[in-house]
């Protein structure tokens, strides 16, 4: 009788020969590329072969050529850099798409220009419609003061305006909109929100956090067609930037309905993991959906929560007051008042196997969520949960270890660091600023990073985020060698957080996130080699081609300018 290992060897040899004889041909081979796979088992390669939506071979040109058949399409990448597609771990997809068509106030250099652009939009806005979007940023104005309704009332008479601050934590309404919302000098602040008043006690039109809802509840929701149009705009925008997966934070159910409609029509060209808001927790528990439920294009099973507000709106929740506002240490969100309300919902979500993605910016807001996560683990026992803190912006020194112990993922947006870095230190002082967007400290503590943008809070373009992570050069040009440069990442670390890191954050690291045989063929071909060029030039790199599941979703040469 043969020894078992000899028998096994003979069997294996037979199987290998059969494979060699009947090896199917690739649908597509990309060769002469400079591939960084983000797979430690084979980091560098020249060519990749694809069958259907999967990668079947990665390696030197001559090896991958063995997959060539009579119908195989061959793409010569001419030495360009090929990477796994980017997976943006935190976007607001529908509103991002809608904003592409709305008034753009983000780069307005003054309140006058802000008002001028709203006036121009008002002149072509039909009666009954609102002016929305905006993404204004008063820190770009001199002096950097929040705008008031007075600057836009005279140019928008009768047309209601609700333009949001770029971080989404404040909105400016004009008088017409305040009237529709019934907001007067007597309206009290809702829990977790602020109605800003002028010296005479009248609302200025600025509404912070939970107070925004007073206004948004009277804004007519987008129609099905408007919503679908916005999502189609977002899909095309993502493809043009090499973003092949997004994790959609607080989508409305109507957005998810459109994703499934597009999926059915074969038009969903970006993979989506949707995380509705936690007050809706019962909907997913009722059906029995668990984390990452669904298929490769559309998944559910996560819940988005808010612990606090934002630094820019001074509603991020800190242990100590703002350095320049001694009576203010920010706000817990309305869903954290009381904290037991959040704890009960999170316990319920966890018991049902749902994933938690929690926005937390201030050190005390982050700590409060880590406390809840720790209580859940104590109550329900250890498990592979992949809890996330979204932003994880201003860390208390004691909490890095707690992140690591609980396996919490830091879901961060590098662009915010070069944007907020312009003024953050003035608000929170040097010590707290040193633990702001602390990429390196997280990695040193073996905490996993998942990168994204928070689009439309920041641009969806991954090149700007990579640039931000490796340079930390603030947008105002005042920190060319990096704002807290010890927190910079290498380009490889940044790409890994944006591909494997964000795939891990949605339980999909075995399916995507690297160029590895067996994984989904989601890839991007770049105009320049981001791994070799001067980091300052990364922000100018653009995408030549994007593939999702082996299908070309963007081709620069065929795209119209
Ligand atoms: Zn967000």
PDB file of C-alpha atoms in Angstrom, residues 43-313:
ATOM      1  CA  UNK A  43       3.481  42.942  -3.390  1.00  0.00           C
ATOM      2  CA  UNK A  44       4.748  43.753  -6.896  1.00  0.00           C
ATOM      3  CA  UNK A  45       3.710  42.478 -10.301  1.00  0.00           C
ATOM      4  CA  UNK A  46       3.556  43.414 -13.997  1.00  0.00           C
ATOM      5  CA  UNK A  47       0.347  41.817 -15.135  1.00  0.00           C
ATOM      6  CA  UNK A  48      -3.079  40.679 -14.002  1.00  0.00           C
ATOM      7  CA  UNK A  49      -5.596  38.325 -15.649  1.00  0.00           C
ATOM      8  CA  UNK A  50      -9.330  38.533 -15.097  1.00  0.00           C
ATOM      9  CA  UNK A  51     -12.180  36.124 -15.757  1.00  0.00           C
ATOM     10  CA  UNK A  52     -15.677  37.439 -15.191  1.00  0.00           C
ATOM     11  CA  UNK A  53     -15.547  39.715 -12.163  1.00  0.00           C
ATOM     12  CA  UNK A  54     -12.537  38.028 -10.516  1.00  0.00           C
ATOM     13  CA  UNK A  55      -8.782  38.213 -10.660  1.00  0.00           C
ATOM     14  CA  UNK A  56      -7.330  34.827 -11.653  1.00  0.00           C
ATOM     15  CA  UNK A  57      -3.620  35.538 -11.975  1.00  0.00           C
ATOM     16  CA  UNK A  58      -1.108  38.166 -10.887  1.00  0.00           C
ATOM     17  CA  UNK A  59       2.582  38.127 -11.676  1.00  0.00           C
ATOM     18  CA  UNK A  60       5.252  38.796 -14.313  1.00  0.00           C
ATOM     19  CA  UNK A  61       4.031  39.372 -17.889  1.00  0.00           C
ATOM     20  CA  UNK A  62       5.296  35.988 -19.078  1.00  0.00           C
ATOM     21  CA  UNK A  63       3.391  34.046 -16.394  1.00  0.00           C
ATOM     22  CA  UNK A  64       0.137  35.888 -16.865  1.00  0.00           C
ATOM     23  CA  UNK A  65       0.406  35.531 -20.663  1.00  0.00           C
ATOM     24  CA  UNK A  66      -0.353  31.837 -20.122  1.00  0.00           C
ATOM     25  CA  UNK A  67      -3.972  32.906 -19.527  1.00  0.00           C
ATOM     26  CA  UNK A  68      -4.263  34.391 -22.998  1.00  0.00           C
ATOM     27  CA  UNK A  69      -6.876  32.849 -25.310  1.00  0.00           C
ATOM     28  CA  UNK A  70      -8.261  33.782 -28.734  1.00  0.00           C
ATOM     29  CA  UNK A  71     -10.872  36.137 -27.259  1.00  0.00           C
ATOM     30  CA  UNK A  72      -8.806  37.661 -24.457  1.00  0.00           C
ATOM     31  CA  UNK A  73      -8.698  41.469 -24.513  1.00  0.00           C
ATOM     32  CA  UNK A  74      -5.171  42.709 -23.876  1.00  0.00           C
ATOM     33  CA  UNK A  75      -4.419  46.109 -22.396  1.00  0.00           C
ATOM     34  CA  UNK A  76      -0.861  47.397 -22.507  1.00  0.00           C
ATOM     35  CA  UNK A  77      -0.580  49.675 -19.465  1.00  0.00           C
ATOM     36  CA  UNK A  78       2.681  51.210 -20.753  1.00  0.00           C
ATOM     37  CA  UNK A  79       4.361  51.079 -17.370  1.00  0.00           C
ATOM     38  CA  UNK A  80       1.658  53.008 -15.525  1.00  0.00           C
ATOM     39  CA  UNK A  81       0.879  52.371 -11.865  1.00  0.00           C
ATOM     40  CA  UNK A  82      -2.006  49.963 -11.182  1.00  0.00           C
ATOM     41  CA  UNK A  83      -3.517  49.751  -7.699  1.00  0.00           C
ATOM     42  CA  UNK A  84      -6.546  48.114  -6.118  1.00  0.00           C
ATOM     43  CA  UNK A  85      -9.618  50.358  -6.434  1.00  0.00           C
ATOM     44  CA  UNK A  86     -10.094  52.805  -3.595  1.00  0.00           C
ATOM     45  CA  UNK A  87     -12.692  51.984  -0.969  1.00  0.00           C
ATOM     46  CA  UNK A  88     -13.974  55.159   0.662  1.00  0.00           C
ATOM     47  CA  UNK A  89     -14.992  54.106   4.165  1.00  0.00           C
ATOM     48  CA  UNK A  90     -17.147  57.158   4.884  1.00  0.00           C
ATOM     49  CA  UNK A  91     -19.251  59.033   2.354  1.00  0.00           C
ATOM     50  CA  UNK A  92     -22.663  60.673   2.139  1.00  0.00           C
ATOM     51  CA  UNK A  93     -23.291  59.437  -1.352  1.00  0.00           C
ATOM     52  CA  UNK A  94     -26.661  60.836  -2.395  1.00  0.00           C
ATOM     53  CA  UNK A  95     -26.046  64.284  -0.930  1.00  0.00           C
ATOM     54  CA  UNK A  96     -22.575  64.240  -2.486  1.00  0.00           C
ATOM     55  CA  UNK A  97     -24.117  63.595  -5.890  1.00  0.00           C
ATOM     56  CA  UNK A  98     -26.821  66.212  -5.313  1.00  0.00           C
ATOM     57  CA  UNK A  99     -24.221  68.785  -4.297  1.00  0.00           C
ATOM     58  CA  UNK A 100     -22.542  68.421  -7.682  1.00  0.00           C
ATOM     59  CA  UNK A 101     -25.578  70.225  -9.132  1.00  0.00           C
ATOM     60  CA  UNK A 102     -26.166  72.694  -6.310  1.00  0.00           C
ATOM     61  CA  UNK A 103     -24.715  76.090  -5.531  1.00  0.00           C
ATOM     62  CA  UNK A 104     -21.028  75.657  -4.658  1.00  0.00           C
ATOM     63  CA  UNK A 105     -19.947  77.974  -1.862  1.00  0.00           C
ATOM     64  CA  UNK A 106     -16.964  76.038  -0.584  1.00  0.00           C
ATOM     65  CA  UNK A 107     -14.246  78.116  -2.209  1.00  0.00           C
ATOM     66  CA  UNK A 108     -16.023  81.463  -1.829  1.00  0.00           C
ATOM     67  CA  UNK A 109     -13.272  83.717  -0.427  1.00  0.00           C
ATOM     68  CA  UNK A 110     -15.597  86.144   1.405  1.00  0.00           C
ATOM     69  CA  UNK A 111     -19.128  86.529   2.734  1.00  0.00           C
ATOM     70  CA  UNK A 112     -19.790  88.967  -0.149  1.00  0.00           C
ATOM     71  CA  UNK A 113     -18.888  86.312  -2.708  1.00  0.00           C
ATOM     72  CA  UNK A 114     -20.945  83.769  -0.724  1.00  0.00           C
ATOM     73  CA  UNK A 115     -23.957  86.101  -0.995  1.00  0.00           C
ATOM     74  CA  UNK A 116     -23.197  86.835  -4.658  1.00  0.00           C
ATOM     75  CA  UNK A 117     -23.268  83.137  -5.602  1.00  0.00           C
ATOM     76  CA  UNK A 118     -26.541  82.612  -3.727  1.00  0.00           C
ATOM     77  CA  UNK A 119     -28.006  85.639  -5.519  1.00  0.00           C
ATOM     78  CA  UNK A 120     -26.977  84.201  -8.901  1.00  0.00           C
ATOM     79  CA  UNK A 121     -28.575  80.880  -8.009  1.00  0.00           C
ATOM     80  CA  UNK A 122     -31.745  82.613  -6.757  1.00  0.00           C
ATOM     81  CA  UNK A 123     -32.105  84.380 -10.117  1.00  0.00           C
ATOM     82  CA  UNK A 124     -32.562  81.011 -11.849  1.00  0.00           C
ATOM     83  CA  UNK A 125     -34.422  79.114  -9.129  1.00  0.00           C
ATOM     84  CA  UNK A 126     -38.097  78.452  -9.963  1.00  0.00           C
ATOM     85  CA  UNK A 127     -40.682  79.591  -7.443  1.00  0.00           C
ATOM     86  CA  UNK A 128     -41.384  76.992  -4.785  1.00  0.00           C
ATOM     87  CA  UNK A 129     -37.928  75.427  -4.965  1.00  0.00           C
ATOM     88  CA  UNK A 130     -35.299  75.735  -2.267  1.00  0.00           C
ATOM     89  CA  UNK A 131     -31.654  76.664  -2.575  1.00  0.00           C
ATOM     90  CA  UNK A 132     -29.735  73.855  -0.850  1.00  0.00           C
ATOM     91  CA  UNK A 133     -26.221  72.408  -0.658  1.00  0.00           C
ATOM     92  CA  UNK A 134     -23.481  75.003  -0.455  1.00  0.00           C
ATOM     93  CA  UNK A 135     -20.717  73.563   1.729  1.00  0.00           C
ATOM     94  CA  UNK A 136     -19.615  77.046   2.783  1.00  0.00           C
ATOM     95  CA  UNK A 137     -16.498  77.472   4.870  1.00  0.00           C
ATOM     96  CA  UNK A 138     -16.261  80.744   6.787  1.00  0.00           C
ATOM     97  CA  UNK A 139     -12.668  79.987   7.836  1.00  0.00           C
ATOM     98  CA  UNK A 140     -11.660  81.077   4.319  1.00  0.00           C
ATOM     99  CA  UNK A 141     -13.078  84.552   4.937  1.00  0.00           C
ATOM    100  CA  UNK A 142     -11.513  87.530   6.664  1.00  0.00           C
ATOM    101  CA  UNK A 143     -12.657  87.841   9.398  1.00  0.00           C
ATOM    102  CA  UNK A 144     -13.843  84.229   9.719  1.00  0.00           C
ATOM    103  CA  UNK A 145     -17.375  84.852  11.024  1.00  0.00           C
ATOM    104  CA  UNK A 146     -20.419  82.666  10.594  1.00  0.00           C
ATOM    105  CA  UNK A 147     -22.695  84.154   7.912  1.00  0.00           C
ATOM    106  CA  UNK A 148     -26.082  85.577   8.842  1.00  0.00           C
ATOM    107  CA  UNK A 149     -29.396  85.715   7.020  1.00  0.00           C
ATOM    108  CA  UNK A 150     -28.955  89.476   6.576  1.00  0.00           C
ATOM    109  CA  UNK A 151     -26.292  88.921   3.917  1.00  0.00           C
ATOM    110  CA  UNK A 152     -28.655  86.914   1.704  1.00  0.00           C
ATOM    111  CA  UNK A 153     -32.216  88.055   2.530  1.00  0.00           C
ATOM    112  CA  UNK A 154     -32.282  90.957   0.079  1.00  0.00           C
ATOM    113  CA  UNK A 155     -31.079  88.828  -2.864  1.00  0.00           C
ATOM    114  CA  UNK A 156     -33.357  85.838  -2.251  1.00  0.00           C
ATOM    115  CA  UNK A 157     -36.728  87.335  -1.410  1.00  0.00           C
ATOM    116  CA  UNK A 158     -39.359  84.641  -1.239  1.00  0.00           C
ATOM    117  CA  UNK A 159     -36.973  81.821  -2.197  1.00  0.00           C
ATOM    118  CA  UNK A 160     -36.169  79.711   0.864  1.00  0.00           C
ATOM    119  CA  UNK A 161     -32.462  79.059   1.407  1.00  0.00           C
ATOM    120  CA  UNK A 162     -30.878  76.344   3.566  1.00  0.00           C
ATOM    121  CA  UNK A 163     -27.176  76.215   2.760  1.00  0.00           C
ATOM    122  CA  UNK A 164     -25.021  74.008   4.920  1.00  0.00           C
ATOM    123  CA  UNK A 165     -21.569  74.484   6.356  1.00  0.00           C
ATOM    124  CA  UNK A 166     -19.163  72.084   4.667  1.00  0.00           C
ATOM    125  CA  UNK A 167     -19.027  69.833   7.740  1.00  0.00           C
ATOM    126  CA  UNK A 168     -22.818  69.439   7.797  1.00  0.00           C
ATOM    127  CA  UNK A 169     -22.991  70.550  11.432  1.00  0.00           C
ATOM    128  CA  UNK A 170     -24.437  73.972  10.720  1.00  0.00           C
ATOM    129  CA  UNK A 171     -26.894  75.378   8.229  1.00  0.00           C
ATOM    130  CA  UNK A 172     -27.720  78.963   7.317  1.00  0.00           C
ATOM    131  CA  UNK A 173     -31.372  79.730   6.636  1.00  0.00           C
ATOM    132  CA  UNK A 174     -32.714  82.984   5.204  1.00  0.00           C
ATOM    133  CA  UNK A 175     -35.828  84.658   6.602  1.00  0.00           C
ATOM    134  CA  UNK A 176     -38.129  82.913   4.119  1.00  0.00           C
ATOM    135  CA  UNK A 177     -36.860  79.514   5.292  1.00  0.00           C
ATOM    136  CA  UNK A 178     -37.033  80.428   8.998  1.00  0.00           C
ATOM    137  CA  UNK A 179     -40.633  81.486   8.463  1.00  0.00           C
ATOM    138  CA  UNK A 180     -41.545  78.179   6.807  1.00  0.00           C
ATOM    139  CA  UNK A 181     -39.876  76.347   9.705  1.00  0.00           C
ATOM    140  CA  UNK A 182     -41.666  78.509  12.283  1.00  0.00           C
ATOM    141  CA  UNK A 183     -38.387  79.500  13.954  1.00  0.00           C
ATOM    142  CA  UNK A 184     -38.655  82.784  15.874  1.00  0.00           C
ATOM    143  CA  UNK A 185     -36.798  84.571  18.663  1.00  0.00           C
ATOM    144  CA  UNK A 186     -38.898  82.546  21.103  1.00  0.00           C
ATOM    145  CA  UNK A 187     -38.029  79.094  19.722  1.00  0.00           C
ATOM    146  CA  UNK A 188     -36.000  77.203  22.351  1.00  0.00           C
ATOM    147  CA  UNK A 189     -32.812  75.292  21.479  1.00  0.00           C
ATOM    148  CA  UNK A 190     -33.608  71.604  20.987  1.00  0.00           C
ATOM    149  CA  UNK A 191     -31.449  69.097  22.953  1.00  0.00           C
ATOM    150  CA  UNK A 192     -28.132  68.665  21.120  1.00  0.00           C
ATOM    151  CA  UNK A 193     -28.703  71.776  19.007  1.00  0.00           C
ATOM    152  CA  UNK A 194     -28.211  75.543  19.003  1.00  0.00           C
ATOM    153  CA  UNK A 195     -30.215  78.309  17.353  1.00  0.00           C
ATOM    154  CA  UNK A 196     -27.702  81.137  17.018  1.00  0.00           C
ATOM    155  CA  UNK A 197     -29.022  84.561  18.060  1.00  0.00           C
ATOM    156  CA  UNK A 198     -27.807  88.103  17.400  1.00  0.00           C
ATOM    157  CA  UNK A 199     -27.285  90.782  20.051  1.00  0.00           C
ATOM    158  CA  UNK A 200     -30.985  91.649  19.960  1.00  0.00           C
ATOM    159  CA  UNK A 201     -31.996  88.025  20.545  1.00  0.00           C
ATOM    160  CA  UNK A 202     -33.203  87.358  17.000  1.00  0.00           C
ATOM    161  CA  UNK A 203     -32.146  84.196  15.140  1.00  0.00           C
ATOM    162  CA  UNK A 204     -29.230  84.910  12.787  1.00  0.00           C
ATOM    163  CA  UNK A 205     -30.354  82.049  10.547  1.00  0.00           C
ATOM    164  CA  UNK A 206     -27.474  79.800  11.677  1.00  0.00           C
ATOM    165  CA  UNK A 207     -28.643  76.509  13.171  1.00  0.00           C
ATOM    166  CA  UNK A 208     -26.264  73.990  14.703  1.00  0.00           C
ATOM    167  CA  UNK A 209     -26.559  70.190  14.840  1.00  0.00           C
ATOM    168  CA  UNK A 210     -29.968  69.047  16.174  1.00  0.00           C
ATOM    169  CA  UNK A 211     -31.379  72.541  15.501  1.00  0.00           C
ATOM    170  CA  UNK A 212     -30.832  71.876  11.769  1.00  0.00           C
ATOM    171  CA  UNK A 213     -33.679  69.354  11.907  1.00  0.00           C
ATOM    172  CA  UNK A 214     -36.157  72.160  12.717  1.00  0.00           C
ATOM    173  CA  UNK A 215     -35.386  73.461   9.238  1.00  0.00           C
ATOM    174  CA  UNK A 216     -34.792  70.278   7.264  1.00  0.00           C
ATOM    175  CA  UNK A 217     -38.146  68.836   8.293  1.00  0.00           C
ATOM    176  CA  UNK A 218     -39.870  71.508   6.186  1.00  0.00           C
ATOM    177  CA  UNK A 219     -37.570  71.114   3.153  1.00  0.00           C
ATOM    178  CA  UNK A 220     -39.464  69.008   0.608  1.00  0.00           C
ATOM    179  CA  UNK A 221     -37.679  65.652   0.184  1.00  0.00           C
ATOM    180  CA  UNK A 222     -36.172  65.046  -3.268  1.00  0.00           C
ATOM    181  CA  UNK A 223     -38.445  63.232  -5.680  1.00  0.00           C
ATOM    182  CA  UNK A 224     -37.538  59.741  -6.805  1.00  0.00           C
ATOM    183  CA  UNK A 225     -36.144  61.094 -10.072  1.00  0.00           C
ATOM    184  CA  UNK A 226     -34.091  63.822  -8.370  1.00  0.00           C
ATOM    185  CA  UNK A 227     -32.659  61.277  -5.954  1.00  0.00           C
ATOM    186  CA  UNK A 228     -31.849  58.833  -8.724  1.00  0.00           C
ATOM    187  CA  UNK A 229     -30.217  61.557 -10.767  1.00  0.00           C
ATOM    188  CA  UNK A 230     -28.052  62.561  -7.782  1.00  0.00           C
ATOM    189  CA  UNK A 231     -26.974  58.962  -7.207  1.00  0.00           C
ATOM    190  CA  UNK A 232     -26.147  58.480 -10.890  1.00  0.00           C
ATOM    191  CA  UNK A 233     -24.019  61.638 -10.728  1.00  0.00           C
ATOM    192  CA  UNK A 234     -22.284  60.237  -7.635  1.00  0.00           C
ATOM    193  CA  UNK A 235     -21.593  56.883  -9.326  1.00  0.00           C
ATOM    194  CA  UNK A 236     -20.016  58.557 -12.362  1.00  0.00           C
ATOM    195  CA  UNK A 237     -17.976  60.863 -10.134  1.00  0.00           C
ATOM    196  CA  UNK A 238     -16.701  57.904  -8.066  1.00  0.00           C
ATOM    197  CA  UNK A 239     -15.701  55.959 -11.194  1.00  0.00           C
ATOM    198  CA  UNK A 240     -13.786  58.947 -12.562  1.00  0.00           C
ATOM    199  CA  UNK A 241     -11.749  59.083  -9.339  1.00  0.00           C
ATOM    200  CA  UNK A 242     -10.944  55.375  -9.027  1.00  0.00           C
ATOM    201  CA  UNK A 243     -13.328  54.883  -6.097  1.00  0.00           C
ATOM    202  CA  UNK A 244     -14.741  51.382  -6.577  1.00  0.00           C
ATOM    203  CA  UNK A 245     -16.425  50.920  -3.177  1.00  0.00           C
ATOM    204  CA  UNK A 246     -18.070  53.330  -0.775  1.00  0.00           C
ATOM    205  CA  UNK A 247     -19.470  52.962   2.708  1.00  0.00           C
ATOM    206  CA  UNK A 248     -22.523  55.157   2.800  1.00  0.00           C
ATOM    207  CA  UNK A 249     -23.146  56.781   6.160  1.00  0.00           C
ATOM    208  CA  UNK A 250     -26.701  57.610   7.185  1.00  0.00           C
ATOM    209  CA  UNK A 251     -28.391  57.034   3.823  1.00  0.00           C
ATOM    210  CA  UNK A 252     -32.137  57.425   3.738  1.00  0.00           C
ATOM    211  CA  UNK A 253     -34.091  54.295   2.909  1.00  0.00           C
ATOM    212  CA  UNK A 254     -35.149  55.960  -0.340  1.00  0.00           C
ATOM    213  CA  UNK A 255     -31.449  56.015  -1.334  1.00  0.00           C
ATOM    214  CA  UNK A 256     -31.121  52.304  -0.625  1.00  0.00           C
ATOM    215  CA  UNK A 257     -34.225  51.689  -2.738  1.00  0.00           C
ATOM    216  CA  UNK A 258     -32.493  53.401  -5.648  1.00  0.00           C
ATOM    217  CA  UNK A 259     -29.302  51.409  -5.108  1.00  0.00           C
ATOM    218  CA  UNK A 260     -31.296  48.199  -5.386  1.00  0.00           C
ATOM    219  CA  UNK A 261     -33.135  49.526  -8.444  1.00  0.00           C
ATOM    220  CA  UNK A 262     -29.804  50.325 -10.134  1.00  0.00           C
ATOM    221  CA  UNK A 263     -28.382  46.973  -9.048  1.00  0.00           C
ATOM    222  CA  UNK A 264     -31.269  45.179 -10.726  1.00  0.00           C
ATOM    223  CA  UNK A 265     -30.638  47.170 -13.907  1.00  0.00           C
ATOM    224  CA  UNK A 266     -26.905  46.403 -13.804  1.00  0.00           C
ATOM    225  CA  UNK A 267     -26.122  50.094 -13.387  1.00  0.00           C
ATOM    226  CA  UNK A 268     -24.644  50.114  -9.891  1.00  0.00           C
ATOM    227  CA  UNK A 269     -21.012  50.770 -10.804  1.00  0.00           C
ATOM    228  CA  UNK A 270     -19.720  51.420  -7.280  1.00  0.00           C
ATOM    229  CA  UNK A 271     -20.025  48.842  -4.500  1.00  0.00           C
ATOM    230  CA  UNK A 272     -22.013  50.155  -1.564  1.00  0.00           C
ATOM    231  CA  UNK A 273     -22.182  49.249   2.129  1.00  0.00           C
ATOM    232  CA  UNK A 274     -25.039  51.245   3.647  1.00  0.00           C
ATOM    233  CA  UNK A 275     -25.200  52.231   7.326  1.00  0.00           C
ATOM    234  CA  UNK A 276     -28.553  53.825   8.225  1.00  0.00           C
ATOM    235  CA  UNK A 277     -28.924  55.846  11.426  1.00  0.00           C
ATOM    236  CA  UNK A 278     -29.183  54.040  14.744  1.00  0.00           C
ATOM    237  CA  UNK A 279     -32.641  55.342  15.747  1.00  0.00           C
ATOM    238  CA  UNK A 280     -33.822  53.015  12.951  1.00  0.00           C
ATOM    239  CA  UNK A 281     -32.110  50.008  14.586  1.00  0.00           C
ATOM    240  CA  UNK A 282     -35.340  48.029  14.915  1.00  0.00           C
ATOM    241  CA  UNK A 283     -35.827  47.869  11.151  1.00  0.00           C
ATOM    242  CA  UNK A 284     -32.699  45.794  10.575  1.00  0.00           C
ATOM    243  CA  UNK A 285     -33.055  43.689  13.756  1.00  0.00           C
ATOM    244  CA  UNK A 286     -36.641  42.827  12.791  1.00  0.00           C
ATOM    245  CA  UNK A 287     -35.587  41.370   9.442  1.00  0.00           C
ATOM    246  CA  UNK A 288     -32.614  39.606  10.990  1.00  0.00           C
ATOM    247  CA  UNK A 289     -29.975  41.338   8.899  1.00  0.00           C
ATOM    248  CA  UNK A 290     -26.455  40.978  10.331  1.00  0.00           C
ATOM    249  CA  UNK A 291     -23.267  42.890   9.525  1.00  0.00           C
ATOM    250  CA  UNK A 292     -22.270  42.946   5.837  1.00  0.00           C
ATOM    251  CA  UNK A 293     -25.505  41.280   4.710  1.00  0.00           C
ATOM    252  CA  UNK A 294     -26.034  41.288   0.948  1.00  0.00           C
ATOM    253  CA  UNK A 295     -23.999  40.779  -2.206  1.00  0.00           C
ATOM    254  CA  UNK A 296     -20.800  42.217  -3.679  1.00  0.00           C
ATOM    255  CA  UNK A 297     -22.529  45.383  -4.934  1.00  0.00           C
ATOM    256  CA  UNK A 298     -24.884  46.220  -2.080  1.00  0.00           C
ATOM    257  CA  UNK A 299     -24.675  45.381   1.591  1.00  0.00           C
ATOM    258  CA  UNK A 300     -26.473  46.404   4.770  1.00  0.00           C
ATOM    259  CA  UNK A 301     -25.982  45.479   8.407  1.00  0.00           C
ATOM    260  CA  UNK A 302     -24.259  48.503   9.912  1.00  0.00           C
ATOM    261  CA  UNK A 303     -25.627  51.427  11.907  1.00  0.00           C
ATOM    262  CA  UNK A 304     -24.335  54.975  11.952  1.00  0.00           C
ATOM    263  CA  UNK A 305     -24.551  56.987  15.178  1.00  0.00           C
ATOM    264  CA  UNK A 306     -23.505  60.444  16.284  1.00  0.00           C
ATOM    265  CA  UNK A 307     -21.761  60.970  19.604  1.00  0.00           C
ATOM    266  CA  UNK A 308     -21.239  64.710  19.136  1.00  0.00           C
ATOM    267  CA  UNK A 309     -20.940  67.521  16.587  1.00  0.00           C
ATOM    268  CA  UNK A 310     -17.880  69.006  14.873  1.00  0.00           C
ATOM    269  CA  UNK A 311     -14.877  71.117  15.779  1.00  0.00           C
ATOM    270  CA  UNK A 312     -15.713  73.742  13.162  1.00  0.00           C
ATOM    271  CA  UNK A 313     -19.202  74.293  14.575  1.00  0.00           C
TER     272      UNK A 313
END
